[in-house]
mmCIF file of C-alpha atoms in Angstrom:
data_model
loop_
_atom_site.group_PDB
_atom_site.id
_atom_site.type_symbol
_atom_site.label_atom_id
_atom_site.label_comp_id
_atom_site.label_asym_id
_atom_site.label_seq_id
_atom_site.Cartn_x
_atom_site.Cartn_y
_atom_site.Cartn_z
ATOM 1 C CA MET A 215 112.182 81.199 115.944
ATOM 2 C CA LYS A 216 111.272 83.985 116.282
ATOM 3 C CA LEU A 217 107.466 85.587 117.706
ATOM 4 C CA ILE A 218 106.060 88.437 116.601
ATOM 5 C CA GLU A 219 103.450 89.365 118.651
ATOM 6 C CA LEU A 220 100.564 91.617 117.001
ATOM 7 C CA ARG A 221 97.862 93.632 119.454
ATOM 8 C CA VAL A 222 94.009 93.393 117.835
ATOM 9 C CA ASP A 223 92.796 96.922 117.721
ATOM 10 C CA ALA A 224 89.757 96.692 115.458
ATOM 11 C CA GLU A 225 86.423 98.079 116.609
ATOM 12 C CA LYS A 226 84.363 95.233 115.298
ATOM 13 C CA PRO A 227 85.189 91.569 115.864
ATOM 14 C CA VAL A 228 86.592 90.252 112.554
ATOM 15 C CA THR A 229 88.467 87.126 111.635
ATOM 16 C CA LEU A 230 92.200 86.314 112.326
ATOM 17 C CA GLU A 231 92.310 85.480 108.717
ATOM 18 C CA LYS A 232 91.094 89.465 108.034
ATOM 19 C CA PHE A 233 93.066 91.157 110.898
ATOM 20 C CA LEU A 234 96.495 89.551 109.879
ATOM 21 C CA THR A 235 96.244 89.892 105.736
ATOM 22 C CA GLY A 236 94.141 92.759 105.815
ATOM 23 C CA GLN A 237 94.803 94.670 108.956
ATOM 24 C CA LYS A 238 98.614 93.645 109.238
ATOM 25 C CA GLY A 239 100.002 92.950 105.495
ATOM 26 C CA VAL A 240 100.725 88.953 106.289
ATOM 27 C CA SER A 241 100.433 87.508 102.957
ATOM 28 C CA ARG A 242 98.795 84.558 102.164
ATOM 29 C CA ARG A 243 101.703 82.597 101.199
ATOM 30 C CA LEU A 244 103.003 82.946 105.198
ATOM 31 C CA LEU A 245 98.352 82.863 106.286
ATOM 32 C CA THR A 246 99.469 79.376 104.337
ATOM 33 C CA ARG A 247 102.466 78.820 105.579
ATOM 34 C CA LEU A 248 101.874 79.163 109.248
ATOM 35 C CA LYS A 249 98.836 77.296 109.649
ATOM 36 C CA ARG A 250 100.188 74.805 108.311
ATOM 37 C CA GLN A 251 103.374 74.777 110.687
ATOM 38 C CA SER A 252 102.392 73.220 114.264
ATOM 39 C CA GLY A 253 101.662 76.094 116.939
ATOM 40 C CA GLY A 254 102.690 79.162 113.825
ATOM 41 C CA ILE A 255 99.111 81.214 115.355
ATOM 42 C CA THR A 256 98.206 81.561 118.484
ATOM 43 C CA ARG A 257 95.459 84.455 120.481
ATOM 44 C CA ASN A 258 96.070 85.338 123.744
ATOM 45 C CA GLY A 259 98.698 82.244 124.254
ATOM 46 C CA GLN A 260 96.310 79.218 122.705
ATOM 47 C CA LEU A 261 96.074 77.804 119.441
ATOM 48 C CA VAL A 262 93.594 79.805 116.966
ATOM 49 C CA ARG A 263 92.500 79.540 113.367
ATOM 50 C CA SER A 264 92.389 81.386 110.217
ATOM 51 C CA ILE A 265 88.084 81.099 110.898
ATOM 52 C CA ASP A 266 88.567 82.535 113.966
ATOM 53 C CA GLU A 267 87.777 86.046 115.605
ATOM 54 C CA VAL A 268 89.419 88.287 117.166
ATOM 55 C CA ARG A 269 88.825 91.151 119.530
ATOM 56 C CA GLN A 270 90.334 94.519 120.549
ATOM 57 C CA GLY A 271 92.495 93.717 123.108
ATOM 58 C CA ASP A 272 93.572 89.771 121.942
ATOM 59 C CA VAL A 273 97.187 89.370 121.414
ATOM 60 C CA ILE A 274 97.869 87.084 118.143
ATOM 61 C CA VAL A 275 101.689 86.350 118.458
ATOM 62 C CA LEU A 276 103.503 84.537 114.936
ATOM 63 C CA HIS A 277 105.987 82.318 115.075
ATOM 64 C CA LEU A 278 108.476 82.214 112.866
ATOM 65 C CA GLU A 279 110.638 79.692 112.049
ATOM 66 C CA ASP A 280 113.697 80.035 109.165
ATOM 67 C CA ASP A 281 115.517 77.723 106.920
ATOM 68 C CA SER A 282 117.476 79.124 105.095
ATOM 69 C CA PHE A 283 121.257 79.862 105.903
ATOM 70 C CA LEU A 284 124.229 80.918 104.713
ATOM 71 C CA GLU A 285 127.248 80.585 105.858
ATOM 72 C CA PRO A 286 129.048 83.351 108.471
ATOM 73 C CA ASN A 287 132.208 84.833 108.465
ATOM 74 C CA GLY A 288 133.078 86.742 111.322
ATOM 75 C CA SER A 289 135.972 87.883 110.006
ATOM 76 C CA LEU A 290 134.017 91.067 107.691
ATOM 77 C CA ASN A 291 133.211 93.483 109.296
ATOM 78 C CA VAL A 292 130.059 96.159 108.600
ATOM 79 C CA PRO A 293 128.445 98.956 110.538
ATOM 80 C CA ILE A 294 125.361 98.814 112.026
ATOM 81 C CA ALA A 295 123.741 102.119 111.426
ATOM 82 C CA PHE A 296 120.227 100.887 113.336
ATOM 83 C CA GLU A 297 118.695 98.556 114.324
ATOM 84 C CA ASN A 298 115.833 97.173 116.030
ATOM 85 C CA GLU A 299 113.134 94.101 116.256
ATOM 86 C CA SER A 300 112.422 93.976 112.668
ATOM 87 C CA LEU A 301 115.583 95.031 111.207
ATOM 88 C CA VAL A 302 118.391 95.796 111.013
ATOM 89 C CA VAL A 303 120.786 98.678 108.635
ATOM 90 C CA PHE A 304 124.316 98.502 107.379
ATOM 91 C CA ASP A 305 126.749 100.467 106.356
ATOM 92 C CA LYS A 306 127.618 98.481 103.090
ATOM 93 C CA PRO A 307 131.267 98.871 102.224
ATOM 94 C CA SER A 308 132.092 99.468 98.680
ATOM 95 C CA GLY A 309 133.925 96.292 96.864
ATOM 96 C CA MET A 310 131.009 94.459 98.890
ATOM 97 C CA PRO A 311 128.213 91.583 97.448
ATOM 98 C CA VAL A 312 125.708 92.281 98.977
ATOM 99 C CA HIS A 313 124.627 88.232 98.350
ATOM 100 C CA PRO A 314 127.139 85.863 97.072
ATOM 101 C CA SER A 315 127.236 84.209 93.923
ATOM 102 C CA ILE A 316 129.821 82.030 92.545
ATOM 103 C CA ARG A 317 132.685 85.033 92.259
ATOM 104 C CA HIS A 318 131.632 85.940 96.396
ATOM 105 C CA GLN A 319 130.967 82.835 98.756
ATOM 106 C CA GLY A 320 132.295 83.979 102.042
ATOM 107 C CA ASP A 321 132.270 87.971 101.427
ATOM 108 C CA THR A 322 128.505 88.403 100.971
ATOM 109 C CA LEU A 323 127.324 90.864 103.658
ATOM 110 C CA GLY A 324 124.827 87.580 103.660
ATOM 111 C CA ASN A 325 127.399 85.758 105.495
ATOM 112 C CA TRP A 326 128.110 89.360 107.689
ATOM 113 C CA PHE A 327 125.005 88.790 108.385
ATOM 114 C CA ALA A 328 124.891 84.996 109.329
ATOM 115 C CA HIS A 329 127.351 85.527 111.570
ATOM 116 C CA LEU A 330 125.744 88.138 113.313
ATOM 117 C CA TYR A 331 121.665 86.081 113.443
ATOM 118 C CA PRO A 332 122.949 82.724 112.906
ATOM 119 C CA GLU A 333 119.046 81.966 114.324
ATOM 120 C CA LEU A 334 117.703 84.031 110.812
ATOM 121 C CA THR A 335 116.651 83.972 107.326
ATOM 122 C CA PHE A 336 119.233 87.022 105.153
ATOM 123 C CA ARG A 337 116.228 88.917 103.681
ATOM 124 C CA SER A 338 117.752 91.913 102.177
ATOM 125 C CA VAL A 339 115.198 94.627 100.973
ATOM 126 C CA ASN A 340 117.379 96.729 99.327
ATOM 127 C CA ARG A 341 120.331 95.688 96.554
ATOM 128 C CA LEU A 342 122.904 97.761 96.061
ATOM 129 C CA ASP A 343 125.465 97.044 93.307
ATOM 130 C CA ARG A 344 129.021 95.791 95.000
ATOM 131 C CA ASP A 345 131.417 98.813 94.713
ATOM 132 C CA THR A 346 127.893 100.882 95.788
ATOM 133 C CA SER A 347 128.536 101.742 99.321
ATOM 134 C CA GLY A 348 125.722 102.690 102.080
ATOM 135 C CA LEU A 349 122.161 101.728 103.836
ATOM 136 C CA CYS A 350 121.836 98.445 102.979
ATOM 137 C CA VAL A 351 118.175 97.147 105.265
ATOM 138 C CA ILE A 352 117.855 93.423 106.509
ATOM 139 C CA ALA A 353 114.458 92.319 107.713
ATOM 140 C CA LYS A 354 115.125 90.259 110.447
ATOM 141 C CA ASP A 355 111.515 88.322 109.003
ATOM 142 C CA ALA A 356 108.537 87.250 106.594
ATOM 143 C CA LEU A 357 106.600 89.545 107.591
ATOM 144 C CA ALA A 358 108.860 92.617 107.708
ATOM 145 C CA ALA A 359 110.126 92.059 104.744
ATOM 146 C CA LYS A 360 107.293 92.229 102.719
ATOM 147 C CA LEU A 361 105.849 95.440 104.614
ATOM 148 C CA LEU A 362 109.893 96.973 103.882
ATOM 149 C CA GLN A 363 109.157 96.022 99.948
ATOM 150 C CA GLY A 364 108.987 98.465 97.728
ATOM 151 C CA SER A 365 108.678 101.180 101.140
ATOM 152 C CA CYS A 366 111.372 102.856 101.416
ATOM 153 C CA LYS A 367 113.082 105.744 100.231
ATOM 154 C CA LYS A 368 116.012 106.103 99.526
ATOM 155 C CA VAL A 369 118.296 108.319 98.742
ATOM 156 C CA TYR A 370 121.468 108.559 96.294
ATOM 157 C CA TYR A 371 124.362 111.052 96.718
ATOM 158 C CA ALA A 372 126.424 109.988 93.597
ATOM 159 C CA ALA A 373 130.300 112.422 92.240
ATOM 160 C CA VAL A 374 129.285 112.288 88.601
ATOM 161 C CA HIS A 375 131.279 114.285 85.884
ATOM 162 C CA GLY A 376 131.560 117.958 85.384
ATOM 163 C CA VAL A 377 129.398 120.420 85.727
ATOM 164 C CA ILE A 378 126.134 119.777 85.782
ATOM 165 C CA PRO A 379 122.291 121.968 86.513
ATOM 166 C CA GLU A 380 121.432 122.853 89.396
ATOM 167 C CA ARG A 381 118.201 120.725 89.431
ATOM 168 C CA GLY A 382 116.916 118.749 87.242
ATOM 169 C CA THR A 383 114.968 115.086 86.793
ATOM 170 C CA ILE A 384 115.771 112.628 84.069
ATOM 171 C CA ASP A 385 112.781 111.101 82.112
ATOM 172 C CA ALA A 386 114.145 107.993 79.933
ATOM 173 C CA PRO A 387 113.669 104.889 79.016
ATOM 174 C CA ILE A 388 116.157 102.042 79.681
ATOM 175 C CA ALA A 389 116.731 98.891 78.202
ATOM 176 C CA ARG A 390 119.138 95.969 78.390
ATOM 177 C CA GLU A 391 122.259 96.203 76.103
ATOM 178 C CA ARG A 392 120.661 94.038 73.567
ATOM 179 C CA GLU A 393 124.515 91.625 73.765
ATOM 180 C CA SER A 394 125.222 92.257 77.019
ATOM 181 C CA ILE A 395 123.239 90.756 80.458
ATOM 182 C CA ILE A 396 125.122 93.241 82.820
ATOM 183 C CA LEU A 397 124.826 96.666 80.499
ATOM 184 C CA ARG A 398 121.724 98.932 79.833
ATOM 185 C CA CYS A 399 120.968 101.698 77.811
ATOM 186 C CA VAL A 400 118.176 104.294 77.465
ATOM 187 C CA ARG A 401 116.217 102.808 74.723
ATOM 188 C CA GLU A 402 112.657 104.337 73.345
ATOM 189 C CA ASP A 403 110.972 100.001 74.012
ATOM 190 C CA GLY A 404 112.556 100.128 76.998
ATOM 191 C CA GLN A 405 110.833 100.812 80.837
ATOM 192 C CA ARG A 406 109.948 103.907 82.455
ATOM 193 C CA ALA A 407 113.374 105.547 84.801
ATOM 194 C CA VAL A 408 112.983 108.634 86.096
ATOM 195 C CA THR A 409 116.108 109.860 88.341
ATOM 196 C CA HIS A 410 115.374 113.511 90.131
ATOM 197 C CA TYR A 411 118.615 115.725 91.909
ATOM 198 C CA LYS A 412 119.742 118.690 92.590
ATOM 199 C CA ARG A 413 123.758 119.792 93.010
ATOM 200 C CA LEU A 414 125.181 119.895 95.764
ATOM 201 C CA LYS A 415 128.528 120.890 95.770
ATOM 202 C CA CYS A 416 131.021 121.816 92.461
ATOM 203 C CA SER A 417 134.839 121.250 91.850
ATOM 204 C CA GLY A 418 134.447 121.960 88.314
ATOM 205 C CA LYS A 419 136.261 118.618 87.292
ATOM 206 C CA TYR A 420 133.754 117.110 89.595
ATOM 207 C CA SER A 421 129.723 117.592 90.862
ATOM 208 C CA LEU A 422 128.333 115.807 94.197
ATOM 209 C CA ALA A 423 124.635 115.093 93.307
ATOM 210 C CA GLU A 424 121.962 114.614 95.225
ATOM 211 C CA ILE A 425 119.140 111.768 93.897
ATOM 212 C CA ASP A 426 116.067 110.562 94.656
ATOM 213 C CA LEU A 427 114.459 108.265 92.824
ATOM 214 C CA GLU A 428 110.517 107.891 91.265
ATOM 215 C CA THR A 429 111.581 104.417 89.510
ATOM 216 C CA GLY A 430 113.853 101.231 90.696
ATOM 217 C CA ARG A 431 115.632 100.540 87.362
ATOM 218 C CA THR A 432 118.188 98.458 87.171
ATOM 219 C CA HIS A 433 121.866 100.636 86.505
ATOM 220 C CA GLN A 434 119.177 103.124 86.881
ATOM 221 C CA ILE A 435 121.551 105.935 88.595
ATOM 222 C CA ARG A 436 124.786 105.328 86.337
ATOM 223 C CA VAL A 437 122.938 104.764 82.890
ATOM 224 C CA HIS A 438 121.049 108.134 84.017
ATOM 225 C CA PHE A 439 123.994 110.637 84.396
ATOM 226 C CA ALA A 440 126.120 108.285 81.491
ATOM 227 C CA HIS A 441 123.062 109.831 79.489
ATOM 228 C CA ILE A 442 123.429 113.083 80.210
ATOM 229 C CA GLY A 443 127.327 113.156 79.081
ATOM 230 C CA ALA A 444 127.654 113.013 83.442
ATOM 231 C CA PRO A 445 129.138 109.890 83.752
ATOM 232 C CA LEU A 446 129.472 109.133 87.601
ATOM 233 C CA ALA A 447 134.082 109.315 88.448
ATOM 234 C CA GLY A 448 135.052 105.936 88.243
ATOM 235 C CA ASP A 449 131.837 103.745 86.558
ATOM 236 C CA ASP A 450 134.092 102.521 83.750
ATOM 237 C CA LEU A 451 131.123 100.745 82.880
ATOM 238 C CA TYR A 452 129.312 103.545 82.081
ATOM 239 C CA GLY A 453 132.428 105.657 81.137
ATOM 240 C CA GLY A 454 133.576 107.262 83.666
ATOM 241 C CA LEU A 455 136.314 108.225 84.495
ATOM 242 C CA ARG A 456 139.371 105.223 87.260
ATOM 243 C CA GLU A 457 141.965 108.452 87.363
ATOM 244 C CA ASP A 458 140.945 109.491 90.963
ATOM 245 C CA ILE A 459 138.435 106.727 91.902
ATOM 246 C CA ASP A 460 139.149 103.080 90.896
ATOM 247 C CA ARG A 461 134.744 102.339 91.896
ATOM 248 C CA GLN A 462 131.377 104.246 90.504
ATOM 249 C CA ALA A 463 131.434 106.684 93.301
ATOM 250 C CA LEU A 464 128.115 105.997 94.361
ATOM 251 C CA HIS A 465 126.503 106.144 97.694
ATOM 252 C CA CYS A 466 122.939 105.534 99.833
ATOM 253 C CA GLY A 467 123.349 107.722 102.483
ATOM 254 C CA ARG A 468 119.283 108.400 103.775
ATOM 255 C CA MET A 469 116.977 105.841 103.433
ATOM 256 C CA THR A 470 113.585 106.713 105.257
ATOM 257 C CA PHE A 471 110.408 103.792 106.028
ATOM 258 C CA SER A 472 107.489 103.145 108.357
ATOM 259 C CA ASP A 473 108.673 100.001 111.469
ATOM 260 C CA PRO A 474 107.161 97.282 110.567
ATOM 261 C CA LEU A 475 105.386 97.014 113.817
ATOM 262 C CA THR A 476 104.584 100.376 115.110
ATOM 263 C CA GLY A 477 104.329 101.799 112.103
ATOM 264 C CA GLU A 478 106.156 104.698 112.711
ATOM 265 C CA GLN A 479 108.327 107.077 110.282
ATOM 266 C CA ILE A 480 112.538 106.249 110.786
ATOM 267 C CA THR A 481 115.589 107.472 109.091
ATOM 268 C CA VAL A 482 118.706 106.679 108.792
ATOM 269 C CA THR A 483 121.480 108.819 107.761
ATOM 270 C CA SER A 484 125.297 107.293 105.975
ATOM 271 C CA GLU A 485 128.221 109.806 105.743
ATOM 272 C CA LEU A 486 130.340 110.080 102.249
ATOM 273 C CA PRO A 487 132.821 108.234 102.089
ATOM 274 C CA ASP A 488 136.018 109.192 102.474
ATOM 275 C CA ASP A 489 137.049 108.038 98.840
ATOM 276 C CA ILE A 490 134.684 110.210 96.774
ATOM 277 C CA LEU A 491 134.809 113.279 99.475
ATOM 278 C CA SER A 492 138.352 113.350 98.149
ATOM 279 C CA LEU A 493 136.863 114.245 95.127
ATOM 280 C CA PHE A 494 135.976 117.631 95.681
ATOM 281 C CA GLU A 495 138.979 118.907 98.294
ATOM 282 C CA LYS A 496 141.853 118.165 94.926
ATOM 283 C CA GLU A 497 140.226 121.110 93.147
#
């Protein structure tokens, strides 16, 4: 059970439903679940109905039950870059999936989370590919997950083949390769995808790009840079070579979001891992 405390700051009395769904971003699905749950919502310590009015200064407490769990694995070790009562941001290493799958049942970020927080449900807000390293935010409750979804501003860093322009925008639609479940490609009938980048350094063989995604399509960074003839180093799925690094050289290095409870802007950063940095020390 997790308790979320919300203080009413409305100038005029409003119904509890309007306060929660209109002002605090609580989904109607979550509200329905809380209404059905014994003692799900209280006002100043007393049970309250969604049709009841709440006033400035009232303290509303949501009593959230988590009912799904992953197998905990305490042998893993993923650094925490930031944490508060609503969320935790992990600095995920490459090679670790975020979610369990048929091939990965106990070695995922979800399994490590289950070890650290056995009473909570694993709710990832942003999903990184297994071999992409960097920041991954996990909400500690359903409300935080809803408020964070789509609101996290992420900056990626990638080492790509060759010398790219100092700045650029790649605006090219992305679709699924017709014969593949995994592969994506640039195709006219795909979904609009826009990637902004600037070059931070260049070794001659590789360029380090800072990337700002305007859209968030599957494999967008990997597909877009391959499309302009500069595939990510190590990304052999999209034409990159593995002679200097054995995974796609992609890292989520900065994330900005609003705290779900206070609205405070929070920025979390992660340094480039050694395997990407080493690409610019070889020449």
